[in-house]
mmCIF file of C-alpha atoms (C1' of nucleotides) in Angstrom:
data_model
loop_
_atom_site.group_PDB
_atom_site.id
_atom_site.type_symbol
_atom_site.label_atom_id
_atom_site.label_comp_id
_atom_site.label_asym_id
_atom_site.label_seq_id
_atom_site.Cartn_x
_atom_site.Cartn_y
_atom_site.Cartn_z
ATOM 1 C CA MET S 26 -40.704 108.433 16.081
ATOM 2 C CA GLY S 27 -43.777 107.692 18.467
ATOM 3 C CA ARG S 28 -46.549 109.420 19.488
ATOM 4 C CA ALA S 29 -46.176 112.765 22.068
ATOM 5 C CA PRO S 30 -48.011 110.651 24.947
ATOM 6 C CA CYS S 31 -50.819 112.978 26.263
ATOM 7 C CA CYS S 32 -49.825 113.555 29.473
ATOM 8 C CA ASP S 33 -46.439 113.630 31.506
ATOM 9 C CA ARG S 34 -46.117 110.504 32.373
ATOM 10 C CA ALA S 35 -43.835 110.993 35.619
ATOM 11 C CA ALA S 36 -45.940 113.643 36.395
ATOM 12 C CA VAL S 37 -49.148 111.770 36.918
ATOM 13 C CA LYS S 38 -50.676 109.130 39.167
ATOM 14 C CA ARG S 39 -51.360 105.442 37.074
ATOM 15 C CA GLY S 40 -52.845 102.466 38.131
ATOM 16 C CA PRO S 41 -56.357 101.817 40.367
ATOM 17 C CA TRP S 42 -58.102 105.153 41.802
ATOM 18 C CA SER S 43 -58.308 105.488 45.633
ATOM 19 C CA PRO S 44 -61.782 106.850 47.616
ATOM 20 C CA GLU S 45 -60.706 110.400 47.713
ATOM 21 C CA GLU S 46 -59.799 110.643 44.233
ATOM 22 C CA ASP S 47 -63.605 109.385 43.073
ATOM 23 C CA ASP S 48 -64.494 111.626 45.593
ATOM 24 C CA ALA S 49 -62.584 114.383 44.365
ATOM 25 C CA LEU S 50 -63.840 113.727 40.048
ATOM 26 C CA ARG S 51 -67.597 113.130 41.316
ATOM 27 C CA ASP S 52 -67.783 115.742 43.123
ATOM 28 C CA TYR S 53 -65.770 118.213 40.576
ATOM 29 C CA MET S 54 -68.276 116.353 37.459
ATOM 30 C CA GLN S 55 -71.352 116.992 39.650
ATOM 31 C CA ARG S 56 -69.981 121.048 40.588
ATOM 32 C CA TYR S 57 -69.815 121.435 37.046
ATOM 33 C CA GLY S 58 -69.806 119.225 34.547
ATOM 34 C CA ASN S 59 -66.934 118.759 32.606
ATOM 35 C CA THR S 60 -66.995 122.656 30.144
ATOM 36 C CA GLY S 61 -63.781 122.088 29.201
ATOM 37 C CA SER S 62 -61.328 119.533 27.875
ATOM 38 C CA TRP S 63 -60.548 116.319 29.426
ATOM 39 C CA ILE S 64 -57.402 117.227 29.407
ATOM 40 C CA THR S 65 -57.184 120.132 31.377
ATOM 41 C CA LEU S 66 -60.022 118.305 33.795
ATOM 42 C CA PRO S 67 -57.600 117.544 35.940
ATOM 43 C CA LYS S 68 -56.229 120.336 37.298
ATOM 44 C CA ARG S 69 -59.232 121.778 37.180
ATOM 45 C CA ALA S 70 -60.150 118.745 39.371
ATOM 46 C CA GLY S 71 -56.937 119.118 41.874
ATOM 47 C CA LEU S 72 -56.274 115.671 40.315
ATOM 48 C CA ARG S 73 -52.870 114.569 39.861
ATOM 49 C CA ARG S 74 -54.426 112.307 37.152
ATOM 50 C CA CYS S 75 -54.119 112.293 33.429
ATOM 51 C CA GLY S 76 -57.072 113.755 31.219
ATOM 52 C CA LYS S 77 -58.198 110.206 29.177
ATOM 53 C CA SER S 78 -58.195 108.317 33.014
ATOM 54 C CA CYS S 79 -60.066 110.892 34.343
ATOM 55 C CA ARG S 80 -62.759 110.402 31.190
ATOM 56 C CA LEU S 81 -62.789 106.871 31.342
ATOM 57 C CA ARG S 82 -62.906 106.894 35.522
ATOM 58 C CA TRP S 83 -66.230 108.961 34.937
ATOM 59 C CA LEU S 84 -67.333 107.441 31.325
ATOM 60 C CA ASN S 85 -66.897 103.899 32.802
ATOM 61 C CA TYR S 86 -67.229 104.010 36.499
ATOM 62 C CA LEU S 87 -68.710 106.851 38.208
ATOM 63 C CA ARG S 88 -71.022 108.060 36.109
ATOM 64 C CA PRO S 89 -73.979 107.760 38.526
ATOM 65 C CA ASP S 90 -76.855 106.313 35.236
ATOM 66 C CA ILE S 91 -74.923 103.488 35.031
ATOM 67 C CA ARG S 92 -75.536 99.660 36.328
ATOM 68 C CA HIS S 93 -72.321 96.960 36.149
ATOM 69 C CA GLY S 94 -72.741 93.185 36.102
ATOM 70 C CA GLY S 95 -75.976 91.220 36.489
ATOM 71 C CA PHE S 96 -76.580 91.293 32.950
ATOM 72 C CA THR S 97 -79.695 90.105 31.978
ATOM 73 C CA ASP S 98 -80.983 86.813 29.743
ATOM 74 C CA GLU S 99 -82.734 88.917 26.919
ATOM 75 C CA GLU S 100 -79.306 91.594 27.485
ATOM 76 C CA ASP S 101 -77.086 88.419 26.181
ATOM 77 C CA ALA S 102 -79.387 87.771 23.703
ATOM 78 C CA VAL S 103 -79.044 91.313 22.091
ATOM 79 C CA ILE S 104 -75.396 91.648 23.101
ATOM 80 C CA TYR S 105 -75.133 88.055 21.260
ATOM 81 C CA SER S 106 -77.469 89.367 17.981
ATOM 82 C CA LEU S 107 -75.161 92.763 17.420
ATOM 83 C CA TYR S 108 -72.239 91.316 17.922
ATOM 84 C CA SER S 109 -72.906 88.397 15.643
ATOM 85 C CA GLN S 110 -74.294 91.224 13.103
ATOM 86 C CA LEU S 111 -71.816 94.215 13.845
ATOM 87 C CA GLY S 112 -68.965 92.398 15.353
ATOM 88 C CA SER S 113 -66.796 93.802 17.966
ATOM 89 C CA LYS S 114 -68.308 97.320 18.076
ATOM 90 C CA TRP S 115 -69.069 97.189 21.563
ATOM 91 C CA SER S 116 -69.825 101.177 21.930
ATOM 92 C CA LEU S 117 -72.920 100.457 19.158
ATOM 93 C CA ILE S 118 -74.179 97.106 20.711
ATOM 94 C CA ALA S 119 -73.612 99.074 24.329
ATOM 95 C CA SER S 120 -75.599 101.985 23.310
ATOM 96 C CA GLN S 121 -78.764 99.708 22.297
ATOM 97 C CA LEU S 122 -78.504 98.451 26.574
ATOM 98 C CA GLU S 123 -80.132 99.965 28.610
ATOM 99 C CA ARG S 124 -77.244 101.836 30.998
ATOM 100 C CA ARG S 125 -74.848 99.833 30.103
ATOM 101 C CA THR S 126 -70.766 100.720 29.284
ATOM 102 C CA ASP S 127 -68.980 99.327 26.378
ATOM 103 C CA ASN S 128 -66.335 98.411 28.424
ATOM 104 C CA ASP S 129 -69.046 96.197 30.189
ATOM 105 C CA VAL S 130 -70.819 95.142 27.100
ATOM 106 C CA LYS S 131 -66.578 93.752 26.762
ATOM 107 C CA ASN S 132 -65.713 91.990 29.702
ATOM 108 C CA HIS S 133 -68.499 90.260 29.891
ATOM 109 C CA TRP S 134 -69.008 88.911 26.354
ATOM 110 C CA ASN S 135 -65.456 88.271 26.240
ATOM 111 C CA THR S 136 -65.392 86.580 30.032
ATOM 112 C CA LYS S 137 -68.331 84.643 29.663
ATOM 113 C CA LEU S 138 -70.169 85.015 26.706
ATOM 114 C CA LYS S 139 -67.792 83.710 24.209
ATOM 115 C CA LYS S 140 -66.642 81.370 26.321
ATOM 116 C CA ARG S 141 -70.193 79.601 26.241
ATOM 117 C CA LEU S 142 -70.992 79.898 23.053
ATOM 118 C CA ALA S 143 -67.463 78.103 22.204
ATOM 119 C CA THR S 144 -68.538 75.674 24.671
ATOM 120 C CA ALA S 145 -72.474 74.502 23.187
ATOM 121 C CA ALA S 146 -70.494 74.700 19.535
ATOM 122 C CA ALA S 147 -67.686 72.130 20.928
ATOM 123 C CA ALA S 148 -70.685 69.978 22.310
ATOM 124 C CA PHE S 149 -73.115 70.007 19.881
ATOM 125 C CA SER S 150 -70.440 69.332 17.288
ATOM 126 C CA SER S 151 -69.240 66.421 20.054
ATOM 127 C CA ARG S 152 -72.770 64.690 19.817
ATOM 128 C CA SER S 153 -74.469 65.723 16.502
ATOM 129 C CA SER S 154 -74.703 62.379 14.219
ATOM 130 C CA ALA S 155 -73.984 64.769 11.556
ATOM 131 C CA SER S 156 -71.146 66.030 12.933
ATOM 132 C CA SER S 157 -68.253 65.114 10.448
ATOM 133 C CA ILE S 158 -69.584 66.520 7.146
ATOM 134 C CA LEU S 159 -69.831 70.828 10.153
ATOM 135 C CA PRO S 160 -66.588 72.358 10.319
ATOM 136 C CA LEU S 161 -68.288 73.600 13.212
ATOM 137 C CA PRO S 162 -66.203 76.952 13.247
ATOM 138 C CA ALA S 163 -66.317 79.127 16.470
ATOM 139 C CA PRO S 164 -69.370 80.967 15.120
ATOM 140 C CA VAL S 165 -68.597 84.109 16.246
ATOM 141 C CA ALA S 166 -64.533 84.507 15.965
ATOM 142 C CA ALA S 167 -64.001 86.887 12.712
ATOM 143 C CA ALA S 168 -65.477 89.957 13.046
ATOM 144 C CA HIS S 169 -66.368 91.289 9.412
ATOM 145 C CA PRO S 170 -67.601 94.390 8.205
ATOM 146 C CA THR S 171 -70.712 95.740 9.135
ATOM 147 C CA PRO S 172 -73.009 95.983 6.243
ATOM 148 C CA PRO S 173 -74.203 99.551 5.589
ATOM 149 C CA SER S 174 -77.648 98.946 5.507
ATOM 150 C CA LEU S 175 -77.355 97.792 9.276
ATOM 151 C CA LEU S 176 -77.119 101.315 10.610
ATOM 152 C CA PRO S 177 -78.263 103.400 11.744
ATOM 153 C CA LEU S 178 -79.553 100.992 14.854
ATOM 154 C CA PRO S 179 -83.144 101.709 16.214
ATOM 155 C CA VAL S 180 -83.075 102.401 19.811
ATOM 156 C CA PRO S 181 -83.061 100.265 21.505
ATOM 157 C CA VAL S 182 -83.255 97.170 19.570
ATOM 158 C CA PRO S 183 -86.211 94.803 20.175
ATOM 159 C CA VAL S 184 -85.473 91.246 21.155
ATOM 160 C CA LYS S 185 -88.096 88.544 20.310
ATOM 161 C CA ALA S 186 -88.383 86.796 23.830
ATOM 162 C CA GLU S 187 -87.382 83.420 23.462
ATOM 163 C CA ALA S 188 -84.787 82.160 21.217
ATOM 164 C CA TYR S 189 -84.311 80.218 17.839
ATOM 165 C CA THR S 190 -85.829 76.976 16.990
ATOM 166 C CA TYR S 191 -84.938 74.912 13.951
ATOM 167 C CA ASP S 192 -88.335 75.884 12.803
ATOM 168 C CA ASP S 193 -87.383 79.332 12.918
ATOM 169 C CA PHE S 194 -84.586 78.712 9.469
ATOM 170 C CA LEU S 195 -87.414 77.097 7.435
ATOM 171 C CA ALA S 196 -88.985 78.954 5.081
ATOM 172 C CA PRO S 197 -92.473 79.766 4.368
ATOM 173 C CA ASP S 198 -92.916 76.838 1.716
ATOM 174 C CA GLY S 199 -90.781 74.156 4.417
ATOM 175 C CA ALA S 200 -87.751 75.201 2.479
ATOM 176 C CA LEU S 201 -84.632 75.332 4.581
ATOM 177 C CA PHE S 202 -83.875 79.266 3.858
ATOM 178 C CA VAL S 203 -80.417 78.920 3.949
ATOM 179 C CA ALA S 204 -80.496 77.217 0.532
ATOM 180 C CA SER S 205 -80.896 79.866 -1.559
ATOM 181 C CA ALA S 206 -78.585 81.366 0.155
ATOM 182 C CA GLU S 207 -75.547 78.485 0.045
ATOM 183 C CA GLY S 208 -72.024 80.161 0.510
ATOM 184 C CA SER S 209 -73.019 83.024 0.009
ATOM 185 C CA THR S 210 -71.401 86.067 2.108
ATOM 186 C CA SER S 211 -73.986 88.192 2.060
ATOM 187 C CA ALA S 212 -76.767 85.645 3.296
ATOM 188 C CA SER S 213 -78.231 87.830 5.782
ATOM 189 C CA LEU S 214 -79.122 90.393 3.475
ATOM 190 C CA SER S 215 -81.246 87.424 0.711
ATOM 191 C CA ALA S 216 -82.697 86.616 4.749
ATOM 192 C CA ALA S 217 -83.402 90.357 4.674
ATOM 193 C CA SER S 218 -85.292 90.740 1.340
ATOM 194 C CA SER S 219 -86.680 87.422 1.819
ATOM 195 C CA GLY S 220 -88.357 88.869 4.401
ATOM 196 C CA SER S 221 -86.336 87.046 6.713
ATOM 197 C CA ASN S 222 -84.502 88.512 9.879
ATOM 198 C CA TRP S 223 -81.951 85.968 11.316
ATOM 199 C CA SER S 224 -79.077 88.252 12.787
ATOM 200 C CA ALA S 225 -77.509 84.216 13.056
ATOM 201 C CA VAL S 226 -77.652 83.740 9.345
ATOM 202 C CA ASP S 227 -74.725 86.859 8.701
ATOM 203 C CA ASN S 228 -72.609 85.349 11.362
ATOM 204 C CA ALA S 229 -72.768 81.680 10.155
ATOM 205 C CA ALA S 230 -72.524 82.329 6.221
ATOM 206 C CA THR S 231 -69.633 84.480 7.543
ATOM 207 C CA ASN S 232 -67.799 80.764 7.857
ATOM 208 C CA GLU S 233 -67.772 79.139 4.441
ATOM 209 C CA GLY S 234 -70.406 77.916 4.335
ATOM 210 C CA PHE S 235 -71.091 77.073 7.827
ATOM 211 C CA PHE S 236 -74.370 77.305 7.943
ATOM 212 C CA ALA S 237 -76.175 75.971 5.022
ATOM 213 C CA ASP S 238 -73.777 72.578 6.417
ATOM 214 C CA PHE S 239 -75.455 73.006 9.563
ATOM 215 C CA CYS S 240 -78.755 73.317 8.560
ATOM 216 C CA THR S 241 -78.059 70.021 6.715
ATOM 217 C CA ALA S 242 -76.392 67.798 8.896
ATOM 218 C CA ALA S 243 -79.875 69.201 11.724
ATOM 219 C CA ALA S 244 -82.255 67.417 9.122
ATOM 220 C CA SER S 245 -81.210 64.631 10.733
ATOM 221 C CA ASP S 246 -80.913 65.837 13.895
ATOM 222 C CA LEU S 247 -83.705 68.361 15.103
ATOM 223 C CA ALA S 248 -83.196 68.021 18.621
ATOM 224 C CA ALA S 249 -79.548 68.510 18.921
ATOM 225 C CA ALA S 250 -80.154 71.430 16.105
ATOM 226 C CA ASP S 251 -82.924 72.912 18.503
ATOM 227 C CA GLN S 252 -80.155 72.808 21.949
ATOM 228 C CA TYR S 253 -78.084 73.879 19.515
ATOM 229 C CA LEU S 254 -79.563 76.986 18.197
ATOM 230 C CA SER S 255 -81.972 78.244 20.943
ATOM 231 C CA GLY S 256 -79.864 80.583 24.021
ATOM 232 C CA PHE S 257 -76.965 81.679 21.545
ATOM 233 C CA PHE S 258 -79.303 82.828 17.705
ATOM 234 C CA TYR S 259 -82.247 85.061 18.355
ATOM 235 C CA PRO S 260 -84.503 86.748 15.524
ATOM 236 C CA LEU S 261 -84.376 90.929 16.166
ATOM 237 C CA ASP S 262 -86.634 92.487 15.074
ATOM 238 C CA PRO S 263 -87.803 93.059 11.447
ATOM 239 C CA THR S 264 -86.713 97.136 11.059
ATOM 240 C CA LEU S 265 -82.875 96.414 12.194
ATOM 241 C CA SER S 266 -82.323 94.356 8.776
ATOM 242 C CA LEU S 267 -84.464 96.829 7.072
ATOM 243 C CA VAL S 268 -83.337 99.881 7.508
ATOM 244 C "C1'" DA Z 14 -52.538 77.597 56.350
ATOM 245 C "C1'" DA Z 15 -49.757 77.971 51.817
ATOM 246 C "C1'" DG Z 16 -49.708 77.976 47.337
ATOM 247 C "C1'" DC Z 17 -51.524 77.820 42.433
ATOM 248 C "C1'" DC Z 18 -54.596 79.053 39.065
ATOM 249 C "C1'" DA Z 19 -58.306 80.248 36.113
ATOM 250 C "C1'" DG Z 20 -61.979 83.671 36.384
ATOM 251 C "C1'" DT Z 21 -63.243 88.770 36.528
ATOM 252 C "C1'" DC Z 22 -62.386 93.321 35.412
ATOM 253 C "C1'" DA Z 23 -60.898 98.199 36.230
ATOM 254 C "C1'" DA Z 24 -57.285 100.508 33.519
ATOM 255 C "C1'" DC Z 25 -53.546 102.143 30.374
ATOM 256 C "C1'" DC Z 26 -52.661 102.141 25.145
ATOM 257 C "C1'" DG Z 27 -52.421 103.234 21.077
ATOM 258 C "C1'" DC Z 28 -55.232 104.455 17.026
ATOM 259 C "C1'" DA Z 29 -59.096 106.682 14.159
ATOM 260 C "C1'" DG Z 30 -61.682 109.941 13.615
ATOM 261 C "C1'" DG Z 31 -63.567 114.251 13.448
ATOM 262 C "C1'" DG Z 32 -63.712 119.602 14.117
ATOM 263 C "C1'" DG Z 33 -60.506 123.579 13.964
ATOM 264 C "C1'" DT Z 34 -57.095 126.143 12.648
ATOM 265 C "C1'" DG J 22 -55.084 120.077 1.776
ATOM 266 C "C1'" DA J 23 -51.905 119.968 5.688
ATOM 267 C "C1'" DC J 24 -51.058 120.107 10.582
ATOM 268 C "C1'" DC J 25 -52.612 119.779 15.779
ATOM 269 C "C1'" DC J 26 -55.734 118.810 18.816
ATOM 270 C "C1'" DC J 27 -59.108 116.856 21.390
ATOM 271 C "C1'" DT J 28 -62.224 112.704 21.707
ATOM 272 C "C1'" DG J 29 -63.873 107.729 21.511
ATOM 273 C "C1'" DC J 30 -62.824 103.246 20.364
ATOM 274 C "C1'" DG J 31 -61.345 98.690 20.987
ATOM 275 C "C1'" DG J 32 -57.134 95.561 22.419
ATOM 276 C "C1'" DT J 33 -54.607 94.285 25.617
ATOM 277 C "C1'" DT J 34 -52.389 94.235 30.714
ATOM 278 C "C1'" DG J 35 -51.970 93.263 35.140
ATOM 279 C "C1'" DA J 36 -54.253 94.078 39.751
ATOM 280 C "C1'" DC J 37 -57.629 91.302 42.321
ATOM 281 C "C1'" DT J 38 -60.227 87.625 44.065
ATOM 282 C "C1'" DG J 39 -61.939 83.126 45.181
ATOM 283 C "C1'" DG J 40 -62.543 78.470 44.106
ATOM 284 C "C1'" DC J 41 -58.993 74.162 44.432
ATOM 285 C "C1'" DT J 42 -55.152 71.423 45.526
#
DNA sequence: AAGCCAGTCAACCGCAGGGGT
DNA sequence: GACCCCTGCGGTTGACTGGCT
């Protein structure tokens, strides 16, 4: 037996909102706010809509304090970094971006960022002299459990302006960082405990030692490594990993 | 000009979880 | 503890749009 629907589907309008409906909801929210429940709001506002639909319309579109589209490079950097750590926690990621909604961030990721990342990964895989030993999975393919130590996130997340370079992956003594965490799915924790703070590490480490292989391969092709890394993995502020 | 196709994004759906009883 | 109600979330769908043939 299925779950009871939240409203009478035959009695409510569905699909795109008309300007008149937008006006009605906006007027109501600006006059009274949602002092009751979303379920009862349509009746109070004179709308033939499901309460959930009203909530979504208001939160994702009509609310005055949100922006649509036009994601900046810095915002992209935050999204890449947080996705690499948190997976598809869109509301959490959106909360780290000023005036962005989870739906907007999710759409932006699915339509642009994910493809950009896959294209770059494929490009690196095909041109790297060491590509034969690189499994090169799509680095963002698998969402993984959120490390408890990463939460709660500071607001807003500080982000370095520049992207990673190969040098960022060298330990202070010049050794490759990942050499000490090869194959470990908790590489990010190792990074944190050793004073590093590379969000990319955890992401890459979820892929069966991919990152260790990558660094080994990259040692013979630094230019390719730089190109691959820059623009996709960004160092975060140390406090993010060391809560 | 018409048809096709890929990209974009608003909206829907079902589930999880919190709070109240 | 069990149940119900409601909100919030993430995955998915489908309408729309613009570019290409």
